[in-house]
Coordinates of C-alpha atoms in Angstrom, one line a residue:
M229 CA 29.4 96.6 -259.6
T230 CA 27.5 94.8 -262.3
T231 CA 23.7 94.4 -262.1
T232 CA 24.1 90.7 -261.4
A233 CA 26.6 91.2 -258.6
A234 CA 24.4 93.9 -257.1
A235 CA 21.5 91.5 -257.1
L236 CA 23.5 88.8 -255.4
A237 CA 24.8 91.2 -252.8
A238 CA 21.3 92.6 -251.9
P239 CA 20.1 89.7 -249.7
A240 CA 23.4 89.9 -247.7
L241 CA 23.1 93.6 -247.3
L242 CA 19.5 93.3 -246.2
K243 CA 20.4 90.6 -243.7
A244 CA 23.2 92.8 -242.3
T245 CA 20.8 95.7 -242.0
R246 CA 18.2 93.5 -240.4
A247 CA 20.7 92.2 -237.8
R248 CA 21.7 95.7 -236.8
A249 CA 18.3 96.9 -235.8
A250 CA 16.0 94.8 -233.6
E251 CA 12.4 94.7 -234.7
V252 CA 11.2 94.4 -231.0
T253 CA 13.1 95.5 -227.9
L254 CA 11.8 94.4 -224.5
K255 CA 12.8 96.0 -221.2
L256 CA 13.4 93.5 -218.4
H257 CA 13.5 94.9 -214.9
H258 CA 14.8 93.2 -211.7
F259 CA 15.9 93.8 -208.2
L260 CA 19.5 92.5 -207.9
P261 CA 22.7 94.3 -209.0
P262 CA 24.4 93.4 -212.3
V263 CA 27.2 91.5 -210.4
S264 CA 24.6 89.1 -209.0
N265 CA 24.7 85.4 -210.1
V266 CA 21.3 85.2 -211.9
H267 CA 22.0 88.4 -213.8
K268 CA 25.4 87.5 -215.0
N269 CA 25.0 83.7 -215.4
F270 CA 21.4 83.4 -216.5
L271 CA 19.7 86.5 -217.7
V272 CA 22.6 87.8 -219.7
P273 CA 23.4 84.6 -221.7
W274 CA 19.7 83.8 -221.9
S275 CA 18.8 87.2 -223.5
E276 CA 21.9 87.0 -225.8
Q277 CA 20.8 83.6 -227.1
I278 CA 17.3 84.9 -227.8
K279 CA 18.8 87.7 -229.8
K280 CA 21.0 85.3 -231.7
D281 CA 18.2 82.9 -232.4
S282 CA 15.9 85.7 -233.7
D283 CA 18.6 86.9 -236.0
G284 CA 18.9 90.1 -234.0
Q285 CA 15.2 90.8 -234.3
L286 CA 14.2 90.3 -230.6
E287 CA 16.3 92.1 -228.1
I288 CA 15.9 92.0 -224.3
Q289 CA 17.5 94.9 -222.5
L290 CA 18.2 94.2 -218.8
F291 CA 17.7 96.9 -216.1
P292 CA 19.0 95.5 -212.8
A293 CA 18.9 97.0 -209.3
M294 CA 15.4 98.6 -209.8
Q295 CA 16.9 101.1 -212.2
L296 CA 13.4 101.8 -213.7
G297 CA 12.0 102.8 -210.3
G298 CA 9.8 101.2 -207.7
A299 CA 10.5 98.6 -205.0
P300 CA 11.0 94.8 -205.5
P301 CA 7.5 93.9 -204.3
Q302 CA 6.1 96.0 -207.1
L303 CA 7.8 94.2 -209.9
F304 CA 4.9 91.7 -210.7
D305 CA 2.5 94.6 -211.0
Q306 CA 4.9 96.5 -213.2
A307 CA 4.8 93.6 -215.7
R308 CA 1.0 93.2 -215.4
D309 CA 0.4 97.0 -215.9
G310 CA 2.9 97.4 -218.8
V311 CA 5.1 99.8 -216.8
V312 CA 7.9 97.5 -218.1
D313 CA 7.7 94.6 -220.6
M314 CA 9.2 91.9 -218.5
V315 CA 10.4 91.4 -214.9
W316 CA 12.4 88.9 -212.9
T317 CA 10.8 88.8 -209.5
L318 CA 10.5 86.8 -206.3
P319 CA 6.7 86.1 -205.8
G320 CA 7.4 85.6 -202.1
Y321 CA 7.9 89.4 -201.8
T322 CA 4.1 89.7 -201.9
P323 CA 3.0 87.3 -199.1
G324 CA -0.3 85.4 -199.7
R325 CA -0.8 86.6 -203.2
F326 CA 0.3 83.3 -204.8
P327 CA -1.0 80.7 -202.4
K328 CA -0.5 77.7 -204.6
L329 CA 3.0 78.7 -205.6
E330 CA 3.8 79.0 -201.9
T331 CA 3.7 75.2 -201.7
F332 CA 7.4 75.1 -202.5
D333 CA 8.1 77.7 -199.8
L334 CA 7.1 75.2 -197.1
P335 CA 9.8 73.9 -194.9
F336 CA 11.5 70.6 -195.8
V337 CA 9.8 70.1 -199.1
A338 CA 12.4 71.1 -201.6
A339 CA 15.7 69.5 -202.7
K340 CA 19.2 70.5 -202.0
R341 CA 20.0 71.4 -205.6
G342 CA 18.6 74.0 -208.0
I343 CA 18.7 71.6 -210.9
V344 CA 16.1 69.5 -209.1
N345 CA 13.9 72.3 -207.6
S346 CA 13.7 74.3 -210.9
P347 CA 12.2 71.7 -213.2
A348 CA 10.0 70.5 -210.4
I349 CA 8.5 73.9 -209.8
Q350 CA 8.2 74.6 -213.5
E351 CA 6.1 71.5 -214.0
F352 CA 4.1 72.3 -210.9
A353 CA 3.4 75.8 -212.4
D354 CA 2.4 74.3 -215.7
N355 CA 0.0 72.0 -214.0
N356 CA -1.5 74.3 -211.4
L357 CA -0.8 78.0 -211.8
A358 CA -2.5 79.2 -215.0
E359 CA -5.1 81.1 -213.0
E360 CA -2.8 82.3 -210.2
L361 CA -0.3 83.8 -212.7
G362 CA -3.0 84.7 -215.2
E363 CA -2.5 88.5 -215.0
V364 CA 0.8 88.1 -216.8
H365 CA 2.5 85.8 -219.3
P366 CA 4.8 83.5 -217.2
V367 CA 8.0 83.0 -219.2
V368 CA 9.8 80.8 -216.8
V369 CA 9.5 79.7 -213.2
W370 CA 12.5 78.3 -211.3
A371 CA 13.7 77.8 -207.8
Q372 CA 17.0 78.2 -205.9
D373 CA 19.0 75.4 -204.3
H374 CA 19.2 75.0 -200.5
G375 CA 19.0 78.0 -198.2
V376 CA 21.9 78.6 -195.9
I377 CA 21.9 80.4 -192.5
H378 CA 24.6 83.1 -192.7
C379 CA 25.0 84.5 -189.2
K380 CA 27.3 86.4 -186.8
K381 CA 27.1 83.5 -184.4
A382 CA 27.3 79.8 -184.8
I383 CA 24.0 78.0 -185.4
E384 CA 24.3 74.2 -184.7
S385 CA 21.1 73.4 -182.8
L386 CA 17.6 74.6 -182.0
S387 CA 18.8 76.3 -178.9
D388 CA 21.2 78.4 -181.0
M389 CA 18.3 79.7 -183.0
S390 CA 16.5 81.1 -179.9
G391 CA 16.1 84.9 -180.2
T392 CA 18.5 85.1 -183.2
K393 CA 17.4 87.9 -185.5
L394 CA 17.3 86.4 -189.0
R395 CA 16.3 87.9 -192.3
S396 CA 13.6 85.8 -194.0
P397 CA 12.9 85.8 -197.8
T398 CA 9.3 84.7 -197.7
R399 CA 6.2 84.4 -195.5
L400 CA 6.5 80.6 -195.0
A401 CA 10.2 80.7 -194.5
A402 CA 9.5 83.3 -191.8
E403 CA 7.0 81.0 -190.2
A404 CA 9.5 78.1 -190.3
L405 CA 12.2 80.2 -188.7
R406 CA 9.8 81.3 -185.9
A407 CA 9.0 77.7 -185.3
L408 CA 12.7 77.1 -184.9
G409 CA 12.9 79.9 -182.3
A410 CA 14.4 82.7 -184.3
T411 CA 13.2 86.3 -184.3
V412 CA 12.3 87.0 -187.9
V413 CA 12.8 90.2 -189.9
S414 CA 11.5 90.1 -193.4
M415 CA 13.1 92.3 -196.1
P416 CA 14.2 92.1 -199.8
V417 CA 17.7 90.9 -200.1
P418 CA 19.2 94.2 -201.3
Q419 CA 18.5 95.6 -197.8
V420 CA 20.4 92.9 -196.0
P421 CA 24.0 94.5 -195.9
E422 CA 22.8 97.7 -194.2
A423 CA 20.6 95.7 -191.8
L424 CA 23.5 93.6 -190.8
A425 CA 25.9 96.5 -190.4
Q426 CA 23.4 98.4 -188.2
G427 CA 22.6 95.3 -186.1
V428 CA 19.0 95.2 -187.2
I429 CA 19.6 91.5 -187.9
D430 CA 22.2 88.9 -186.8
G431 CA 22.1 87.0 -190.0
A432 CA 20.2 86.1 -193.2
V433 CA 18.8 83.0 -194.8
V434 CA 19.8 82.9 -198.5
P435 CA 21.4 80.5 -200.9
W436 CA 25.2 80.5 -201.4
E437 CA 24.9 82.3 -204.8
V438 CA 23.6 85.5 -203.2
V439 CA 26.5 85.8 -200.8
P440 CA 29.1 87.7 -202.9
S441 CA 26.6 90.3 -204.3
V442 CA 25.5 91.4 -200.8
K443 CA 29.0 90.7 -199.1
L444 CA 27.7 88.2 -196.6
H445 CA 31.1 86.5 -196.6
E446 CA 32.4 89.8 -195.1
L447 CA 29.4 90.6 -192.8
T448 CA 28.9 87.2 -191.2
K449 CA 31.3 84.6 -189.9
F450 CA 29.2 81.4 -189.6
H451 CA 27.4 79.6 -192.5
T452 CA 25.1 76.8 -191.4
Q453 CA 23.9 74.3 -194.0
I454 CA 21.1 71.7 -193.6
P455 CA 22.2 68.4 -195.0
G456 CA 20.6 66.5 -197.8
T457 CA 17.1 66.5 -199.3
P458 CA 14.6 67.7 -198.2
T459 CA 16.2 71.0 -197.1
L460 CA 14.9 73.8 -195.0
Y461 CA 13.5 75.9 -197.8
T462 CA 13.7 77.1 -201.3
T463 CA 12.3 80.2 -203.0
A464 CA 10.4 80.4 -206.3
F465 CA 11.5 83.0 -208.9
L466 CA 9.6 84.2 -211.9
V467 CA 10.3 85.9 -215.2
A468 CA 6.9 87.4 -216.1
M469 CA 5.9 89.4 -219.2
N470 CA 3.2 91.9 -219.9
K471 CA 0.4 89.8 -221.5
P472 CA -0.6 92.3 -224.2
K473 CA 3.0 92.8 -225.1
Y474 CA 3.6 89.0 -225.4
E475 CA 0.4 88.7 -227.6
S476 CA 1.6 91.5 -229.8
L477 CA 4.8 89.8 -230.8
P478 CA 5.1 88.7 -234.4
D479 CA 4.6 84.9 -234.7
D480 CA 8.2 84.2 -235.5
L481 CA 9.6 86.1 -232.6
R482 CA 7.0 84.6 -230.2
K483 CA 8.2 81.2 -231.2
V484 CA 11.8 82.2 -230.4
L485 CA 10.8 83.4 -227.0
D486 CA 8.7 80.3 -226.4
A487 CA 11.7 78.1 -227.3
H488 CA 13.6 79.8 -224.4
S489 CA 10.8 79.6 -221.9
G490 CA 9.5 76.9 -219.6
Q491 CA 11.6 73.8 -218.8
S492 CA 14.6 74.6 -220.9
A493 CA 15.1 78.0 -219.3
S494 CA 14.1 76.8 -215.8
K495 CA 16.9 74.1 -215.9
Q496 CA 19.4 76.7 -217.2
A497 CA 18.5 79.1 -214.3
G498 CA 18.5 76.4 -211.6
K499 CA 21.9 75.2 -212.7
T500 CA 23.5 78.6 -212.1
F501 CA 22.9 78.2 -208.3
D502 CA 24.5 74.8 -208.1
D503 CA 27.5 75.8 -210.3
L504 CA 28.5 78.6 -208.0
N505 CA 28.3 76.9 -204.6
E506 CA 31.8 75.5 -204.4
S507 CA 33.5 78.8 -205.3
V508 CA 31.4 80.8 -202.8
V509 CA 32.0 78.3 -200.0
A510 CA 35.7 78.8 -200.7
L511 CA 35.3 82.5 -200.7
A512 CA 33.5 82.4 -197.3
E513 CA 36.3 80.2 -195.9
K514 CA 39.0 82.5 -197.3
S515 CA 37.3 85.4 -195.6
G516 CA 37.7 83.6 -192.2
G517 CA 34.2 82.1 -192.2
Q518 CA 33.3 78.7 -190.8
V519 CA 31.0 76.5 -192.8
L520 CA 28.9 74.3 -190.5
T521 CA 26.5 71.5 -191.3
L522 CA 23.7 70.3 -189.0
A523 CA 24.0 66.8 -187.7
E524 CA 21.3 64.4 -189.1
D525 CA 19.7 63.9 -185.7
E526 CA 19.5 67.7 -185.2
K527 CA 18.0 68.1 -188.7
A528 CA 15.2 65.6 -187.6
K529 CA 14.4 67.9 -184.7
W530 CA 14.1 70.9 -187.1
V531 CA 11.8 68.9 -189.3
E532 CA 9.6 68.0 -186.3
A533 CA 9.6 71.6 -185.0
T534 CA 8.4 73.1 -188.4
Q535 CA 5.6 70.5 -189.0
P536 CA 3.0 72.9 -187.4
V537 CA 3.9 75.4 -190.2
I538 CA 2.7 72.8 -192.8
T539 CA -0.4 72.0 -190.7
A540 CA -1.4 75.6 -190.4
W541 CA -0.8 76.1 -194.2
L542 CA -3.0 73.2 -195.0
G543 CA -5.8 74.6 -192.9
A544 CA -5.4 78.1 -194.5
M545 CA -5.6 76.5 -198.0
K546 CA -8.7 74.6 -197.0
D547 CA -10.3 77.8 -196.0
K548 CA -9.6 79.2 -199.5
G549 CA -11.2 76.1 -201.1
I550 CA -7.8 74.8 -202.2
D551 CA -6.7 71.2 -201.8
G552 CA -3.4 72.0 -200.2
Q553 CA -2.6 68.3 -199.4
A554 CA -2.9 67.4 -203.1
L555 CA -0.5 70.3 -204.0
L556 CA 1.9 69.3 -201.3
D557 CA 1.9 65.7 -202.4
E558 CA 2.5 66.7 -206.0
A559 CA 5.3 69.0 -205.1
R560 CA 7.1 66.3 -203.1
A561 CA 6.5 63.8 -206.0
L562 CA 8.0 66.2 -208.5
V563 CA 11.0 66.9 -206.3
A564 CA 11.6 63.1 -206.0
K565 CA 11.1 62.7 -209.8
Y566 CA 13.7 65.3 -210.8
D567 CA 16.1 64.3 -207.9
Q568 CA 16.2 60.8 -209.3
A569 CA 16.7 62.1 -212.8
A570 CA 19.5 64.6 -212.0

């Protein structure tokens, strides 16, 4: 090779070498298996795009199913303490720790679709949660679509809820289910299959997208949906990063991560819930399940029955010196805003 040719080839060789070895590798830890919807359809393509846009210099390695140790409620602290670089977690696993974020956990506040709830909760977080999430760097906040009651018996009325043992995902969802007459058992979603098999619970309240990963289409026969917006509940999710680790990123790599944070990532995550619903409903029906939808007049009874949960929450927020009514009004306004735009 001539000197000139070698000089021309050098940048290409350097680029190839650079692309082979990441300058920064981040470990992201989460609680669901690799077959789960959010892992496959959000975290994997999201991390791959970050690697591509950083020219291979920023790599996010995913560790699902608590592979790095600990329990799901410990994930936030793992990111805070630098045990791992990043986590995907459900803040509702630590009841009362994020009181403002709980606004979206209240009954009949959220929309039916994830593509509405996710940008609404991201904007809400940007406006209100800097202090509440201040121990970490919040990369993206999003929310699921409507929660569905998956149960061994048919749920079509308030009377059907009486004494039914249901898994609840969050503190306020639990309060809503109790107000509806259910007996509540709170647990992380990975524990649901064993609890159903052993009769600890009769059913679980989760969105459609969770169903295949925990085999609810095989373990329950009836799937009750709440029609329209607002719906019974949603749940906030969070990708959080260790703050010193984020601040240590080179400027160019931080810009890449920032470009895949906030609203753009939130909408991408929320869409994964909506995209899967039709196929999971078909899976449930193919497995012999019955998909039920509450009548509108029955839904109105559920809304009335859960109003005391909101009243009690407003009182608790007042005791903390927080204007809960303002937060609730903002949450409802943001849901309406993004519902109109979707």
